[in-house]
Each structure stands twice: as C-alpha cells, then as structure tokens.
C-alpha cells in the first residue's frame, strides 16, 4: 500500500509540472501530458502486475486491474488491430490538417479535439506495440478502462457540445 501511495504522489508531482508548463503552451502540454500520464501508468501496471491481477485501492469500489483489450471501448470489435490502427492514424492525420483551421477564439473546441486526439494517440501506441490496449481503471460497476479512454470520452463530449450548441451561435 505504501508503494501505491508513493506512486500516486509521484503522479501528482508530475501533474503539477504539467500544469506549470501549461501556462507556456497549454495545447502541447495537454497533448503530451495525456499521452505521458497514460503511458506512464500503463508501463507501471504492465511492469508490476500480471494480466488479470487486481489490486484494491478502495476495496470493492476502485481497483487497478490489468487487462489487455484487443477491441474498442467495452471490448467491441475484438481483434481488429489493422482497422483500429488505420482509424487511429487517419484521426491523427485529419487533426494535423484541420486543427490549425479551428478559430483561435474556439478554445473549448480546441481543448476537446486535443483531448480526444491525445487519448487516441496513446491507445494507438499500445496497438502498435502489442496489438491490444492496456486497461487498468476498475470501478467494479463499469468495464475496465484507462486514462486515454477518459480523455477520448471527455474530448468527444466537448466536441459534441460545441458542434451542437456553440457552432449555431456563430452564424
């Protein structure tokens, strides 16, 4: 338990560093930060646990559970590695093309897009390395997921909100 607390303290220090750097360039910091934090946790989980192992952080509520997901969210479309690699690379290329065209005053949309793309990029790294995505956040009432998945869902919700409510106010 002490090693987990020490590990979490190191993560908090890392997050503080990211926030400090974010003042300089929040866009690069968000993109790199999501990938770095997600990959760091995945590396620690994969290096210290065996697949299927579960460590309770808050017993019967929140555990670190190491699973390999060969599919998309909730394990749908399992073993479609080439498809997911293609979609991930296409998303990155589309973002490289379209992101500079987002208006400067659309910070919310930029935040959503960067969150979505950084999470996708981190999961894409896993797919290139192993063919599967490492999942480890286990709340016992929801399928196991990872930090990149949180960024993807959060980013997608922001993009949907922006497209649904903010874009129509700009015409």
Tab-separated table of N, CA and C in Angstrom:
chain	number	residue	atom	x	y	z
A	1	UNK	N	0.819	-1.193	0.000
A	1	UNK	CA	0.000	0.000	0.000
A	1	UNK	C	0.867	1.262	0.000
A	2	UNK	N	2.015	1.224	0.737
A	2	UNK	CA	2.911	2.375	0.770
A	2	UNK	C	3.471	2.675	-0.610
A	3	UNK	N	3.764	1.618	-1.382
A	3	UNK	CA	4.308	1.837	-2.722
A	3	UNK	C	3.269	2.482	-3.633
A	4	UNK	N	2.009	2.141	-3.443
A	4	UNK	CA	0.940	2.760	-4.241
A	4	UNK	C	0.806	4.232	-3.882
A	5	UNK	N	0.871	4.552	-2.591
A	5	UNK	CA	0.769	5.946	-2.151
A	5	UNK	C	1.953	6.749	-2.696
A	6	UNK	N	3.158	6.189	-2.612
A	6	UNK	CA	4.340	6.859	-3.165
A	6	UNK	C	4.191	7.060	-4.667
A	7	UNK	N	3.691	6.041	-5.346
A	7	UNK	CA	3.455	6.117	-6.789
A	7	UNK	C	2.457	7.237	-7.115
A	8	UNK	N	1.371	7.329	-6.363
A	8	UNK	CA	0.362	8.366	-6.596
A	8	UNK	C	0.927	9.756	-6.308
A	9	UNK	N	1.784	9.879	-5.293
A	9	UNK	CA	2.421	11.167	-5.009
A	9	UNK	C	3.308	11.597	-6.170
A	10	UNK	N	4.044	10.654	-6.761
A	10	UNK	CA	4.886	10.969	-7.915
A	10	UNK	C	4.029	11.439	-9.092
A	11	UNK	N	2.889	10.809	-9.273
A	11	UNK	CA	1.978	11.219	-10.348
A	11	UNK	C	1.478	12.637	-10.112
A	12	UNK	N	1.123	12.954	-8.871
A	12	UNK	CA	0.658	14.303	-8.556
A	12	UNK	C	1.747	15.345	-8.819
A	13	UNK	N	2.983	15.022	-8.482
A	13	UNK	CA	4.090	15.936	-8.784
A	13	UNK	C	4.242	16.122	-10.292
A	14	UNK	N	4.107	15.033	-11.027
A	14	UNK	CA	4.191	15.101	-12.487
A	14	UNK	C	3.066	15.973	-13.052
A	15	UNK	N	1.863	15.817	-12.521
A	15	UNK	CA	0.718	16.619	-12.968
A	15	UNK	C	0.956	18.092	-12.645
A	16	UNK	N	1.507	18.388	-11.481
A	16	UNK	CA	1.831	19.774	-11.132
A	16	UNK	C	2.818	20.367	-12.128
A	17	UNK	N	3.802	19.580	-12.534
A	17	UNK	CA	4.768	20.033	-13.531
A	17	UNK	C	4.069	20.333	-14.853
A	18	UNK	N	3.181	19.446	-15.252
A	18	UNK	CA	2.433	19.650	-16.498
A	18	UNK	C	1.620	20.940	-16.424
A	19	UNK	N	0.963	21.171	-15.291
A	19	UNK	CA	0.158	22.387	-15.131
A	19	UNK	C	1.044	23.626	-15.197
A	20	UNK	N	2.213	23.569	-14.572
A	20	UNK	CA	3.137	24.704	-14.615
A	20	UNK	C	3.574	25.000	-16.042
A	21	UNK	N	3.856	23.966	-16.809
A	21	UNK	CA	4.274	24.141	-18.198
A	21	UNK	C	3.088	24.580	-19.064
A	22	UNK	N	1.891	24.209	-18.662
A	22	UNK	CA	0.695	24.516	-19.451
A	22	UNK	C	0.504	26.008	-19.637
A	23	UNK	N	0.970	26.793	-18.691
A	23	UNK	CA	0.853	28.236	-18.817
A	23	UNK	C	1.604	28.714	-20.057
A	24	UNK	N	2.693	28.034	-20.379
A	24	UNK	CA	3.515	28.409	-21.529
A	24	UNK	C	2.806	28.039	-22.837
A	25	UNK	N	2.372	26.797	-22.974
A	25	UNK	CA	1.669	26.354	-24.181
A	25	UNK	C	0.711	25.235	-23.792
A	26	UNK	N	-0.518	25.595	-23.507
A	26	UNK	CA	-1.489	24.626	-22.998
A	26	UNK	C	-1.814	23.551	-24.022
A	27	UNK	N	-1.747	23.861	-25.307
A	27	UNK	CA	-2.110	22.873	-26.320
A	27	UNK	C	-1.108	21.713	-26.364
A	28	UNK	N	0.172	22.045	-26.465
A	28	UNK	CA	1.194	20.994	-26.481
A	28	UNK	C	1.217	20.250	-25.154
A	29	UNK	N	1.041	20.985	-24.070
A	29	UNK	CA	1.060	20.364	-22.744
A	29	UNK	C	-0.081	19.376	-22.585
A	30	UNK	N	-1.265	19.741	-23.025
A	30	UNK	CA	-2.412	18.831	-22.941
A	30	UNK	C	-2.146	17.579	-23.765
A	31	UNK	N	-1.718	17.767	-25.006
A	31	UNK	CA	-1.496	16.629	-25.893
A	31	UNK	C	-0.425	15.690	-25.330
A	32	UNK	N	0.720	16.240	-25.011
A	32	UNK	CA	1.829	15.416	-24.497
A	32	UNK	C	1.512	14.900	-23.099
A	33	UNK	N	0.860	15.722	-22.284
A	33	UNK	CA	0.553	15.328	-20.910
A	33	UNK	C	-0.367	14.126	-20.817
A	34	UNK	N	-1.429	14.105	-21.608
A	34	UNK	CA	-2.349	12.962	-21.594
A	34	UNK	C	-1.615	11.693	-22.004
A	35	UNK	N	-0.840	11.791	-23.063
A	35	UNK	CA	-0.096	10.618	-23.535
A	35	UNK	C	0.915	10.173	-22.475
A	36	UNK	N	1.660	11.125	-21.916
A	36	UNK	CA	2.704	10.785	-20.943
A	36	UNK	C	2.111	10.144	-19.688
A	37	UNK	N	1.059	10.724	-19.142
A	37	UNK	CA	0.458	10.177	-17.919
A	37	UNK	C	-0.139	8.801	-18.194
A	38	UNK	N	-0.867	8.669	-19.297
A	38	UNK	CA	-1.481	7.382	-19.632
A	38	UNK	C	-0.412	6.309	-19.857
A	39	UNK	N	0.610	6.621	-20.647
A	39	UNK	CA	1.656	5.641	-20.926
A	39	UNK	C	2.462	5.314	-19.667
A	40	UNK	N	2.663	6.294	-18.801
A	40	UNK	CA	3.378	6.052	-17.553
A	40	UNK	C	2.625	5.038	-16.701
A	41	UNK	N	1.324	5.257	-16.515
A	41	UNK	CA	0.531	4.316	-15.728
A	41	UNK	C	0.514	2.933	-16.377
A	42	UNK	N	0.356	2.885	-17.685
A	42	UNK	CA	0.333	1.603	-18.385
A	42	UNK	C	1.658	0.858	-18.224
A	43	UNK	N	2.758	1.604	-18.306
A	43	UNK	CA	4.072	0.996	-18.138
A	43	UNK	C	4.221	0.429	-16.728
A	44	UNK	N	3.800	1.187	-15.728
A	44	UNK	CA	3.891	0.731	-14.338
A	44	UNK	C	3.006	-0.486	-14.096
A	45	UNK	N	1.793	-0.460	-14.626
A	45	UNK	CA	0.862	-1.576	-14.451
A	45	UNK	C	1.433	-2.825	-15.122
A	46	UNK	N	1.845	-2.689	-16.383
A	46	UNK	CA	2.363	-3.844	-17.127
A	46	UNK	C	3.660	-4.366	-16.529
A	47	UNK	N	4.445	-3.488	-15.914
A	47	UNK	CA	5.718	-3.899	-15.357
A	47	UNK	C	5.633	-4.491	-13.958
A	48	UNK	N	4.513	-4.279	-13.281
A	48	UNK	CA	4.430	-4.744	-11.896
A	48	UNK	C	3.267	-5.702	-11.632
A	49	UNK	N	2.439	-5.936	-12.632
A	49	UNK	CA	1.293	-6.823	-12.443
A	49	UNK	C	1.258	-7.856	-13.565
A	50	UNK	N	0.508	-8.920	-13.354
A	50	UNK	CA	0.261	-9.888	-14.418
A	50	UNK	C	-1.153	-9.681	-14.923
A	51	UNK	N	-1.380	-10.016	-16.176
A	51	UNK	CA	-2.703	-9.842	-16.762
A	51	UNK	C	-3.736	-10.575	-15.912
A	52	UNK	N	-4.804	-9.858	-15.583
A	52	UNK	CA	-5.872	-10.416	-14.763
A	52	UNK	C	-5.743	-10.085	-13.281
A	53	UNK	N	-4.556	-9.634	-12.876
A	53	UNK	CA	-4.344	-9.290	-11.461
A	53	UNK	C	-5.097	-8.008	-11.117
A	54	UNK	N	-5.608	-7.954	-9.897
A	54	UNK	CA	-6.356	-6.792	-9.432
A	54	UNK	C	-5.865	-6.388	-8.049
A	55	UNK	N	-5.566	-5.101	-7.895
A	55	UNK	CA	-5.115	-4.560	-6.614
A	55	UNK	C	-6.161	-3.562	-6.124
A	56	UNK	N	-6.779	-3.834	-4.980
A	56	UNK	CA	-7.770	-2.883	-4.477
A	56	UNK	C	-7.114	-1.594	-3.984
A	57	UNK	N	-7.616	-0.482	-4.455
A	57	UNK	CA	-7.190	0.827	-3.961
A	57	UNK	C	-8.212	1.261	-2.902
A	58	UNK	N	-9.489	1.148	-3.242
A	58	UNK	CA	-10.601	1.310	-2.296
A	58	UNK	C	-11.424	0.036	-2.455
A	59	UNK	N	-11.301	-0.854	-1.499
A	59	UNK	CA	-11.868	-2.200	-1.602
A	59	UNK	C	-13.339	-2.170	-2.037
A	60	UNK	N	-13.639	-3.032	-3.013
A	60	UNK	CA	-14.984	-3.200	-3.578
A	60	UNK	C	-15.526	-1.953	-4.278
A	61	UNK	N	-14.654	-0.970	-4.511
A	61	UNK	CA	-15.096	0.222	-5.235
A	61	UNK	C	-14.154	0.559	-6.385
A	62	UNK	N	-12.850	0.690	-6.079
A	62	UNK	CA	-11.878	1.059	-7.106
A	62	UNK	C	-10.640	0.184	-6.979
A	63	UNK	N	-10.278	-0.454	-8.091
A	63	UNK	CA	-9.112	-1.332	-8.146
A	63	UNK	C	-8.276	-0.971	-9.368
A	64	UNK	N	-6.980	-1.273	-9.301
A	64	UNK	CA	-6.159	-1.344	-10.501
A	64	UNK	C	-6.243	-2.796	-10.944
A	65	UNK	N	-6.827	-3.031	-12.115
A	65	UNK	CA	-6.966	-4.374	-12.661
A	65	UNK	C	-6.345	-4.365	-14.057
A	66	UNK	N	-5.352	-5.209	-14.260
A	66	UNK	CA	-4.592	-5.235	-15.505
A	66	UNK	C	-5.272	-6.151	-16.509
A	67	UNK	N	-5.802	-5.556	-17.601
A	67	UNK	CA	-6.379	-6.339	-18.687
A	67	UNK	C	-5.832	-5.824	-20.017
A	68	UNK	N	-5.813	-6.705	-21.005
A	68	UNK	CA	-5.448	-6.338	-22.368
A	68	UNK	C	-6.712	-6.377	-23.206
A	69	UNK	N	-7.020	-5.256	-23.818
A	69	UNK	CA	-8.249	-5.133	-24.604
A	69	UNK	C	-7.900	-5.163	-26.090
A	70	UNK	N	-8.269	-6.237	-26.805
A	70	UNK	CA	-7.959	-6.322	-28.232
A	70	UNK	C	-8.986	-5.596	-29.108
A	71	UNK	N	-9.987	-4.979	-28.483
A	71	UNK	CA	-11.040	-4.308	-29.240
A	71	UNK	C	-11.101	-2.824	-28.937
A	72	UNK	N	-12.286	-2.277	-29.170
A	72	UNK	CA	-12.532	-0.864	-28.880
A	72	UNK	C	-13.152	-0.770	-27.491
A	73	UNK	N	-13.838	0.324	-27.241
A	73	UNK	CA	-14.477	0.526	-25.941
A	73	UNK	C	-15.348	-0.670	-25.593
A	74	UNK	N	-15.222	-1.096	-24.342
A	74	UNK	CA	-16.001	-2.222	-23.810
A	74	UNK	C	-15.714	-3.532	-24.540
A	75	UNK	N	-14.593	-3.584	-25.265
A	75	UNK	CA	-14.197	-4.813	-25.935
A	75	UNK	C	-14.926	-5.090	-27.237
A	76	UNK	N	-15.667	-4.096	-27.762
A	76	UNK	CA	-16.368	-4.349	-29.026
A	76	UNK	C	-15.356	-4.450	-30.168
A	77	UNK	N	-15.704	-5.149	-31.195
A	77	UNK	CA	-14.860	-5.388	-32.367
A	77	UNK	C	-13.487	-5.943	-31.975
A	78	UNK	N	-13.466	-7.059	-31.249
A	78	UNK	CA	-12.178	-7.608	-30.819
A	78	UNK	C	-11.323	-8.069	-32.001
A	79	UNK	N	-10.020	-7.980	-31.815
A	79	UNK	CA	-9.028	-8.480	-32.771
A	79	UNK	C	-9.113	-7.834	-34.147
A	80	UNK	N	-9.441	-6.556	-34.184
A	80	UNK	CA	-9.483	-5.796	-35.439
A	80	UNK	C	-8.336	-4.788	-35.454
A	81	UNK	N	-7.145	-5.280	-35.163
A	81	UNK	CA	-5.973	-4.421	-34.983
A	81	UNK	C	-5.725	-3.514	-36.182
A	82	UNK	N	-5.742	-4.058	-37.381
A	82	UNK	CA	-5.457	-3.268	-38.582
A	82	UNK	C	-6.494	-2.155	-38.740
A	83	UNK	N	-7.747	-2.467	-38.489
A	83	UNK	CA	-8.808	-1.469	-38.575
A	83	UNK	C	-8.552	-0.328	-37.590
A	84	UNK	N	-8.235	-0.671	-36.330
A	84	UNK	CA	-8.009	0.350	-35.307
A	84	UNK	C	-6.743	1.151	-35.582
A	85	UNK	N	-5.713	0.511	-36.109
A	85	UNK	CA	-4.506	1.244	-36.484
A	85	UNK	C	-4.816	2.243	-37.598
A	86	UNK	N	-5.571	1.808	-38.587
A	86	UNK	CA	-5.951	2.684	-39.701
A	86	UNK	C	-6.770	3.874	-39.192
A	87	UNK	N	-7.778	3.605	-38.366
A	87	UNK	CA	-8.637	4.671	-37.833
A	87	UNK	C	-7.805	5.639	-36.993
A	88	UNK	N	-6.916	5.115	-36.149
A	88	UNK	CA	-6.080	5.969	-35.303
A	88	UNK	C	-5.169	6.877	-36.105
A	89	UNK	N	-4.511	6.316	-37.109
A	89	UNK	CA	-3.618	7.110	-37.957
A	89	UNK	C	-4.437	8.128	-38.765
A	90	UNK	N	-5.586	7.729	-39.273
A	90	UNK	CA	-6.446	8.651	-40.025
A	90	UNK	C	-6.893	9.817	-39.145
A	91	UNK	N	-7.245	9.533	-37.898
A	91	UNK	CA	-7.654	10.587	-36.967
A	91	UNK	C	-6.503	11.565	-36.718
A	92	UNK	N	-5.303	11.033	-36.528
A	92	UNK	CA	-4.148	11.913	-36.321
A	92	UNK	C	-3.884	12.785	-37.546
A	93	UNK	N	-3.937	12.190	-38.734
A	93	UNK	CA	-3.702	12.959	-39.960
A	93	UNK	C	-4.777	14.019	-40.173
A	94	UNK	N	-6.036	13.668	-39.905
A	94	UNK	CA	-7.131	14.634	-40.030
A	94	UNK	C	-6.940	15.790	-39.048
A	95	UNK	N	-6.497	15.472	-37.859
A	95	UNK	CA	-6.275	16.514	-36.858
A	95	UNK	C	-5.136	17.431	-37.273
A	96	UNK	N	-4.061	16.851	-37.791
A	96	UNK	CA	-2.928	17.664	-38.257
A	96	UNK	C	-3.401	18.634	-39.342
A	97	UNK	N	-4.293	18.192	-40.211
A	97	UNK	CA	-4.799	19.047	-41.288
A	97	UNK	C	-5.796	20.084	-40.778
A	98	UNK	N	-6.798	19.650	-39.971
A	98	UNK	CA	-7.896	20.538	-39.601
A	98	UNK	C	-7.639	21.390	-38.356
A	99	UNK	N	-6.823	20.930	-37.437
A	99	UNK	CA	-6.644	21.658	-36.174
A	99	UNK	C	-6.197	23.109	-36.372
A	100	UNK	N	-5.222	23.373	-37.252
A	100	UNK	CA	-4.810	24.774	-37.443
A	100	UNK	C	-5.930	25.663	-38.009
A	101	UNK	N	-6.965	25.065	-38.549
A	101	UNK	CA	-8.069	25.822	-39.140
A	101	UNK	C	-9.164	26.164	-38.122
A	102	UNK	N	-9.047	25.652	-36.904
A	102	UNK	CA	-10.007	25.998	-35.859
A	102	UNK	C	-9.714	27.427	-35.413
A	103	UNK	N	-10.756	28.227	-35.307
A	103	UNK	CA	-10.572	29.628	-34.932
A	103	UNK	C	-9.899	29.746	-33.576
A	104	UNK	N	-9.056	30.761	-33.448
A	104	UNK	CA	-8.296	30.968	-32.217
A	104	UNK	C	-9.196	31.171	-31.001
A	105	UNK	N	-10.367	31.756	-31.187
A	105	UNK	CA	-11.245	32.009	-30.041
A	105	UNK	C	-12.100	30.786	-29.675
A	106	UNK	N	-11.898	29.680	-30.363
A	106	UNK	CA	-12.643	28.450	-30.068
A	106	UNK	C	-11.813	27.540	-29.163
A	107	UNK	N	-11.410	28.058	-28.014
A	107	UNK	CA	-10.546	27.301	-27.103
A	107	UNK	C	-11.219	26.031	-26.598
A	108	UNK	N	-12.526	26.095	-26.377
A	108	UNK	CA	-13.241	24.914	-25.902
A	108	UNK	C	-13.173	23.794	-26.942
A	109	UNK	N	-13.401	24.123	-28.197
A	109	UNK	CA	-13.311	23.122	-29.258
A	109	UNK	C	-11.883	22.591	-29.375
A	110	UNK	N	-10.914	23.472	-29.306
A	110	UNK	CA	-9.514	23.029	-29.365
A	110	UNK	C	-9.202	22.078	-28.218
A	111	UNK	N	-9.670	22.401	-27.020
A	111	UNK	CA	-9.447	21.546	-25.863
A	111	UNK	C	-10.072	20.171	-26.090
A	112	UNK	N	-11.304	20.147	-26.590
A	112	UNK	CA	-11.981	18.881	-26.847
A	112	UNK	C	-11.271	18.044	-27.896
A	113	UNK	N	-10.866	18.673	-28.977
A	113	UNK	CA	-10.170	17.956	-30.054
A	113	UNK	C	-8.840	17.407	-29.548
A	114	UNK	N	-8.082	18.226	-28.824
A	114	UNK	CA	-6.783	17.764	-28.313
A	114	UNK	C	-6.947	16.635	-27.303
A	115	UNK	N	-7.961	16.714	-26.472
A	115	UNK	CA	-8.216	15.652	-25.505
A	115	UNK	C	-8.547	14.346	-26.233
A	116	UNK	N	-9.433	14.426	-27.195
A	116	UNK	CA	-9.825	13.261	-27.987
A	116	UNK	C	-8.630	12.663	-28.721
A	117	UNK	N	-7.850	13.493	-29.372
A	117	UNK	CA	-6.741	13.007	-30.187
A	117	UNK	C	-5.588	12.491	-29.327
A	118	UNK	N	-5.315	13.133	-28.200
A	118	UNK	CA	-4.221	12.652	-27.358
A	118	UNK	C	-4.552	11.293	-26.750
A	119	UNK	N	-5.808	11.101	-26.344
A	119	UNK	CA	-6.213	9.782	-25.853
A	119	UNK	C	-6.130	8.733	-26.942
A	120	UNK	N	-6.574	9.091	-28.125
A	120	UNK	CA	-6.488	8.156	-29.260
A	120	UNK	C	-5.047	7.823	-29.593
A	121	UNK	N	-4.174	8.827	-29.533
A	121	UNK	CA	-2.751	8.596	-29.835
A	121	UNK	C	-2.128	7.656	-28.810
A	122	UNK	N	-2.485	7.822	-27.550
A	122	UNK	CA	-1.906	6.942	-26.527
A	122	UNK	C	-2.365	5.498	-26.717
A	123	UNK	N	-3.642	5.303	-26.994
A	123	UNK	CA	-4.120	3.940	-27.260
A	123	UNK	C	-3.515	3.390	-28.550
A	124	UNK	N	-3.261	4.264	-29.512
A	124	UNK	CA	-2.623	3.847	-30.766
A	124	UNK	C	-1.207	3.334	-30.495
A	125	UNK	N	-0.504	3.969	-29.589
A	125	UNK	CA	0.831	3.500	-29.200
A	125	UNK	C	0.742	2.058	-28.709
A	126	UNK	N	-0.248	1.780	-27.840
A	126	UNK	CA	-0.441	0.409	-27.341
A	126	UNK	C	-0.695	-0.555	-28.485
A	127	UNK	N	-1.552	-0.168	-29.400
A	127	UNK	CA	-1.902	-1.066	-30.511
A	127	UNK	C	-0.693	-1.369	-31.388
A	128	UNK	N	0.156	-0.361	-31.615
A	128	UNK	CA	1.366	-0.606	-32.393
A	128	UNK	C	2.309	-1.540	-31.649
A	129	UNK	N	2.423	-1.353	-30.328
A	129	UNK	CA	3.370	-2.146	-29.548
A	129	UNK	C	2.916	-3.581	-29.332
A	130	UNK	N	1.657	-3.778	-28.958
A	130	UNK	CA	1.209	-5.110	-28.545
A	130	UNK	C	-0.009	-5.625	-29.296
A	131	UNK	N	-0.684	-4.755	-30.020
A	131	UNK	CA	-1.919	-5.167	-30.682
A	131	UNK	C	-3.143	-5.001	-29.801
A	132	UNK	N	-2.921	-4.732	-28.525
A	132	UNK	CA	-4.009	-4.553	-27.562
A	132	UNK	C	-3.797	-3.249	-26.801
A	133	UNK	N	-4.874	-2.778	-26.182
A	133	UNK	CA	-4.792	-1.597	-25.333
A	133	UNK	C	-4.770	-2.060	-23.883
A	134	UNK	N	-3.873	-1.485	-23.092
A	134	UNK	CA	-3.798	-1.809	-21.667
A	134	UNK	C	-4.861	-0.995	-20.928
A	135	UNK	N	-5.750	-1.696	-20.243
A	135	UNK	CA	-6.766	-1.065	-19.405
A	135	UNK	C	-6.489	-1.431	-17.958
A	136	UNK	N	-6.811	-0.527	-17.031
A	136	UNK	CA	-6.470	-0.800	-15.634
A	136	UNK	C	-7.357	-0.106	-14.614
A	137	UNK	N	-8.151	0.862	-14.982
A	137	UNK	CA	-9.024	1.552	-14.028
A	137	UNK	C	-10.323	0.758	-13.885
A	138	UNK	N	-10.547	0.232	-12.712
A	138	UNK	CA	-11.648	-0.706	-12.484
A	138	UNK	C	-12.514	-0.208	-11.330
A	139	UNK	N	-13.694	0.320	-11.661
A	139	UNK	CA	-14.621	0.812	-10.647
A	139	UNK	C	-15.687	-0.219	-10.276
A	140	UNK	N	-15.551	-1.418	-10.788
A	140	UNK	CA	-16.397	-2.556	-10.433
A	140	UNK	C	-17.849	-2.433	-10.893
A	141	UNK	N	-18.268	-1.313	-11.409
A	141	UNK	CA	-19.637	-1.166	-11.922
A	141	UNK	C	-19.619	-0.794	-13.410
A	142	UNK	N	-18.426	-0.751	-13.971
A	142	UNK	CA	-18.238	-0.301	-15.344
A	142	UNK	C	-17.113	-1.127	-15.937
A	143	UNK	N	-17.073	-1.328	-17.235
A	143	UNK	CA	-15.925	-2.046	-17.811
A	143	UNK	C	-14.602	-1.333	-17.483
A	144	UNK	N	-13.545	-2.088	-17.419
A	144	UNK	CA	-12.216	-1.554	-17.089
A	144	UNK	C	-11.755	-0.660	-18.247
A	145	UNK	N	-11.130	0.464	-17.911
A	145	UNK	CA	-10.706	1.434	-18.922
A	145	UNK	C	-9.362	2.023	-18.505
A	146	UNK	N	-8.902	3.049	-19.237
A	146	UNK	CA	-7.623	3.686	-18.927
A	146	UNK	C	-7.758	5.204	-19.015
A	147	UNK	N	-6.683	5.900	-18.744
A	147	UNK	CA	-6.703	7.369	-18.751
A	147	UNK	C	-6.965	7.908	-20.156
A	148	UNK	N	-6.405	7.264	-21.161
A	148	UNK	CA	-6.645	7.689	-22.544
A	148	UNK	C	-8.133	7.610	-22.881
A	149	UNK	N	-8.803	6.566	-22.403
A	149	UNK	CA	-10.239	6.435	-22.657
A	149	UNK	C	-11.018	7.592	-22.038
A	150	UNK	N	-10.603	8.020	-20.844
A	150	UNK	CA	-11.244	9.161	-20.187
A	150	UNK	C	-11.063	10.409	-21.056
A	151	UNK	N	-9.846	10.625	-21.566
A	151	UNK	CA	-9.578	11.782	-22.423
A	151	UNK	C	-10.409	11.716	-23.702
A	152	UNK	N	-10.541	10.534	-24.285
A	152	UNK	CA	-11.326	10.375	-25.517
A	152	UNK	C	-12.789	10.718	-25.262
A	153	UNK	N	-13.369	10.147	-24.217
A	153	UNK	CA	-14.786	10.387	-23.921
A	153	UNK	C	-15.010	11.858	-23.575
A	154	UNK	N	-14.165	12.412	-22.725
A	154	UNK	CA	-14.284	13.807	-22.325
A	154	UNK	C	-14.161	14.720	-23.544
A	155	UNK	N	-13.151	14.459	-24.389
A	155	UNK	CA	-12.959	15.254	-25.599
A	155	UNK	C	-14.130	15.149	-26.552
A	156	UNK	N	-14.655	13.934	-26.718
A	156	UNK	CA	-15.795	13.743	-27.616
A	156	UNK	C	-17.028	14.487	-27.109
A	157	UNK	N	-17.260	14.438	-25.808
A	157	UNK	CA	-18.399	15.175	-25.233
A	157	UNK	C	-18.263	16.679	-25.471
A	158	UNK	N	-17.052	17.201	-25.325
A	158	UNK	CA	-16.828	18.628	-25.576
A	158	UNK	C	-17.064	18.966	-27.043
A	159	UNK	N	-16.558	18.146	-27.943
A	159	UNK	CA	-16.746	18.389	-29.375
A	159	UNK	C	-18.237	18.330	-29.722
A	160	UNK	N	-18.949	17.337	-29.219
A	160	UNK	CA	-20.393	17.231	-29.476
A	160	UNK	C	-21.116	18.452	-28.931
A	161	UNK	N	-20.769	18.868	-27.707
A	161	UNK	CA	-21.385	20.061	-27.121
A	161	UNK	C	-21.122	21.276	-27.996
A	162	UNK	N	-19.871	21.460	-28.398
A	162	UNK	CA	-19.509	22.618	-29.209
A	162	UNK	C	-20.265	22.619	-30.534
A	163	UNK	N	-20.270	21.476	-31.207
A	163	UNK	CA	-20.943	21.386	-32.507
A	163	UNK	C	-22.450	21.579	-32.343
A	164	UNK	N	-23.021	21.046	-31.274
A	164	UNK	CA	-24.471	21.123	-31.069
A	164	UNK	C	-24.955	22.500	-30.626
A	165	UNK	N	-24.195	23.164	-29.778
A	165	UNK	CA	-24.699	24.397	-29.166
A	165	UNK	C	-23.903	25.649	-29.495
A	166	UNK	N	-22.630	25.555	-29.658
A	166	UNK	CA	-21.806	26.754	-29.871
A	166	UNK	C	-21.679	27.127	-31.329
A	167	UNK	N	-21.637	26.162	-32.225
A	167	UNK	CA	-21.451	26.487	-33.641
A	167	UNK	C	-22.663	27.211	-34.200
A	168	UNK	N	-23.859	26.853	-33.778
A	168	UNK	CA	-25.042	27.516	-34.337
A	168	UNK	C	-25.120	28.968	-33.870
A	169	UNK	N	-24.486	29.317	-32.761
A	169	UNK	CA	-24.468	30.694	-32.284
A	169	UNK	C	-23.460	31.550	-33.057
A	170	UNK	N	-22.620	30.946	-33.873
A	170	UNK	CA	-21.581	31.684	-34.596
A	170	UNK	C	-22.061	32.147	-35.981
A	171	UNK	N	-23.260	31.745	-36.387
A	171	UNK	CA	-23.742	32.132	-37.729
A	171	UNK	C	-24.605	33.360	-37.675
